[in-house]
Amino acid sequence: MNSTLAQPAETGIRRPAQTGHIILDRVTVRFGEDVRGRRAIFDTSLEIRPREFVCLLGPSGCGKSTLLNCIAGYIRPSSGEVRVDGHIVERPGPERGMVFQQYSLFPWKSIRDNIAFGPLRAGKSRAEALAIADHFLTMIGLSGFSKRYPAELSGGMQQRVGIARALANYPSVLLMDEPFGALDAQTRAMMQESLLRIWGEVETTVVFVTHDVDEAIFLADRIVVMSAGPGRIIADQDVPLLRPRSPDILTDDTFIRIKKSCLARIRAESLKAFQQQNR
Ligand code: ADP
Ligand code: MG
């Protein structure tokens, strides 16, 4: 896709194409000072290409959030390093947007001002920041709600605002930590479709954490499966399903084949962990 098509002329923002290249180089994360302390992630390497949509899939506690937080810069690895576009990640930055499960909007600001917050902080004029906010409000289908406050919106709507707020910084990487985990199944399915449509309009690498196999396959170009004790990658699988995707693909043969293989892998690892714990 041509990068000039993806970003609106009126906001005057251009990012160089091919940004959002993530490298995890032998990352280990230990919580606690002791070198023998519990490792949440162990010696994990991974490369994510620009504009790729990668789902990190794994059971609760396997280190998905920890890995995402390393890319975001909220956690520094105990050893190894994370590089984004060649720069070692040392702290959070606007080029790496994060969307959490809790909506984490400013309750005292209108929807429009929530989205304009990042651009304003980055030094844009109020008029520019509001133009950017309006662009993303339209993209998420909520332009009629710009003056509303977060509490007046449903969970799904608030999460769309959360996505728009992250995108308003024109991040090269969008990090999403179980963003639809708190939503009911119906809303969740709508949000997945909505996210794919939005992603089709922006030039952004997405790393999306989930423990839901169907969600991972529906969304991703590639699924990275993690296992606990300590967290490491046990499978790395392409999802060769055509886009745009609709819920019809849930019954597609390729979808089912990938699902079986992911589930078998997760089950084998869970069984191993279970046997170790019960020895
Ligand atoms: P997931 O997101 O896959 O559920 P997390 O990355 O949150 O897993 O956690 C991985 C492991 O690291 C878990 O065992 C968790 O208890 C532990 N952990 C996470 N954050 C901290 C922390 N700040 N201090 C100590 N242990 C932590
Ligand atoms: Mg988590």
Coordinates of N, CA, C and O in Angstrom, one line a residue, residues 46 48 52-58 64 67-68 176 179 192 195-196 206-226 233 235-237 239 243 245 262:
L46 N 12.6 -12.6 18.6 CA 11.5 -12.5 17.6 C 11.7 -11.3 16.8 O 12.1 -10.3 17.2
I48 N 9.5 -8.9 14.1 CA 8.2 -8.5 13.5 C 8.4 -7.5 12.4 O 9.1 -6.5 12.7
E52 N 3.2 -5.7 9.8 CA 2.7 -7.0 10.1 C 1.7 -7.0 11.2 O 1.8 -6.1 12.1
F53 N 0.7 -7.9 11.2 CA -0.3 -8.0 12.3 C 0.0 -9.3 13.0 O -0.3 -10.4 12.4
V54 N 0.7 -9.2 14.1 CA 1.1 -10.4 14.9 C 0.2 -10.6 16.1 O 0.0 -9.6 16.9
C55 N -0.3 -11.8 16.3 CA -1.0 -12.0 17.6 C -0.1 -12.9 18.5 O 0.5 -13.9 18.0
L56 N 0.1 -12.4 19.7 CA 0.8 -13.2 20.7 C -0.3 -14.0 21.5 O -1.2 -13.4 22.1
L57 N -0.2 -15.3 21.4 CA -1.3 -16.2 21.9 C -0.7 -17.0 23.0 O 0.4 -17.6 22.8
G58 N -1.4 -17.2 24.1 CA -0.9 -18.1 25.2 C -1.8 -18.0 26.4 O -2.6 -17.0 26.6
K64 N 2.7 -12.8 28.2 CA 2.3 -12.0 27.0 C 2.4 -10.5 27.3 O 3.0 -9.7 26.6
L67 N 6.0 -9.3 27.7 CA 6.7 -9.1 26.4 C 6.2 -7.8 25.7 O 7.0 -7.0 25.2
L68 N 4.9 -7.6 25.7 CA 4.3 -6.4 25.1 C 4.9 -5.1 25.8 O 5.2 -4.1 25.2
M176 N -1.5 -3.9 21.6 CA -2.8 -4.1 22.1 C -2.8 -5.3 23.1 O -2.5 -6.4 22.7
P179 N -7.3 -6.2 24.2 CA -8.2 -5.0 24.2 C -9.7 -5.3 24.2 O -10.4 -4.5 24.6
Q192 N -13.5 -6.8 16.3 CA -12.4 -7.4 15.5 C -12.5 -7.0 14.1 O -11.4 -6.6 13.5
L195 N -11.5 -3.3 13.8 CA -10.0 -3.1 13.9 C -9.3 -3.5 12.6 O -8.4 -2.7 12.2
L196 N -9.7 -4.5 12.0 CA -9.1 -4.9 10.7 C -9.3 -3.8 9.6 O -8.4 -3.5 8.9
V206 N 1.0 -4.1 14.1 CA 0.2 -4.4 15.3 C 0.7 -5.6 16.0 O 0.9 -6.7 15.4
V207 N 0.9 -5.5 17.3 CA 1.2 -6.7 18.1 C 0.0 -6.8 19.1 O -0.2 -5.9 19.9
F208 N -0.8 -7.8 18.9 CA -2.1 -8.0 19.6 C -2.0 -9.2 20.5 O -1.8 -10.3 20.1
V209 N -2.2 -9.0 21.8 CA -2.1 -10.1 22.8 C -3.5 -10.6 23.0 O -4.5 -9.9 23.2
T210 N -3.6 -11.9 23.0 CA -4.9 -12.6 23.3 C -4.7 -14.0 23.8 O -3.7 -14.6 23.6
H211 N -5.7 -14.5 24.5 CA -5.6 -15.9 24.9 C -6.7 -16.7 24.1 O -6.9 -17.9 24.3
D212 N -7.3 -16.0 23.1 CA -8.4 -16.6 22.4 C -7.9 -17.0 21.0 O -7.5 -16.1 20.2
V213 N -7.9 -18.3 20.7 CA -7.3 -18.8 19.5 C -8.1 -18.3 18.2 O -7.5 -17.9 17.3
D214 N -9.5 -18.3 18.3 CA -10.2 -17.8 17.2 C -9.9 -16.3 16.9 O -9.8 -16.0 15.7
E215 N -9.8 -15.5 17.9 CA -9.5 -14.1 17.7 C -8.1 -14.0 17.0 O -8.0 -13.2 16.1
A216 N -7.2 -14.7 17.5 CA -5.8 -14.6 16.9 C -5.8 -15.0 15.5 O -5.3 -14.3 14.6
I217 N -6.5 -16.1 15.1 CA -6.5 -16.5 13.7 C -7.3 -15.5 12.8 O -6.9 -15.2 11.7
F218 N -8.4 -15.0 13.4 CA -9.2 -14.1 12.6 C -8.4 -12.8 12.2 O -8.5 -12.3 11.1
L219 N -7.6 -12.3 13.2 CA -7.0 -11.1 13.0 C -5.6 -11.1 12.3 O -5.3 -10.3 11.5
A220 N -4.8 -12.2 12.6 CA -3.4 -12.1 12.4 C -2.9 -12.5 11.0 O -3.5 -13.3 10.4
D221 N -1.7 -11.9 10.7 CA -0.9 -12.4 9.6 C -0.1 -13.6 10.1 O 0.3 -14.5 9.3
R222 N 0.1 -13.6 11.4 CA 1.1 -14.5 12.0 C 0.8 -14.6 13.4 O 0.5 -13.6 14.1
I223 N 0.8 -15.9 13.9 CA 0.5 -16.1 15.3 C 1.8 -16.6 16.0 O 2.4 -17.6 15.6
V224 N 2.1 -16.0 17.1 CA 3.3 -16.4 17.9 C 2.7 -17.0 19.2 O 2.0 -16.3 20.0
V225 N 2.9 -18.3 19.4 CA 2.3 -19.0 20.6 C 3.3 -19.1 21.7 O 4.5 -19.4 21.5
M226 N 2.9 -18.6 22.9 CA 3.8 -18.7 24.0 C 3.4 -19.7 25.1 O 2.2 -20.0 25.1
I233 N 8.6 -18.8 23.3 CA 7.8 -19.0 22.1 C 7.9 -20.5 21.7 O 9.0 -21.1 21.6
A235 N 5.6 -21.8 19.2 CA 5.2 -21.9 17.8 C 5.1 -20.6 17.2 O 4.8 -19.6 17.8
D236 N 5.3 -20.5 15.9 CA 5.3 -19.3 15.1 C 4.7 -19.6 13.8 O 5.3 -20.3 13.0
Q237 N 3.5 -19.2 13.5 CA 2.7 -19.8 12.4 C 2.1 -18.7 11.6 O 1.5 -17.8 12.1
V239 N -0.6 -17.1 9.0 CA -2.1 -17.3 8.8 C -2.4 -16.9 7.3 O -2.6 -15.7 7.0
R243 N -7.4 -11.3 2.9 CA -8.1 -10.2 3.4 C -8.8 -9.5 2.3 O -8.3 -9.5 1.2
R245 N -11.2 -9.9 5.7 CA -11.8 -11.1 6.3 C -13.1 -10.8 6.9 O -13.4 -9.8 7.4
C262 N -2.7 -25.0 16.5 CA -2.5 -24.1 17.6 C -2.9 -24.8 18.9 O -2.2 -24.9 19.9

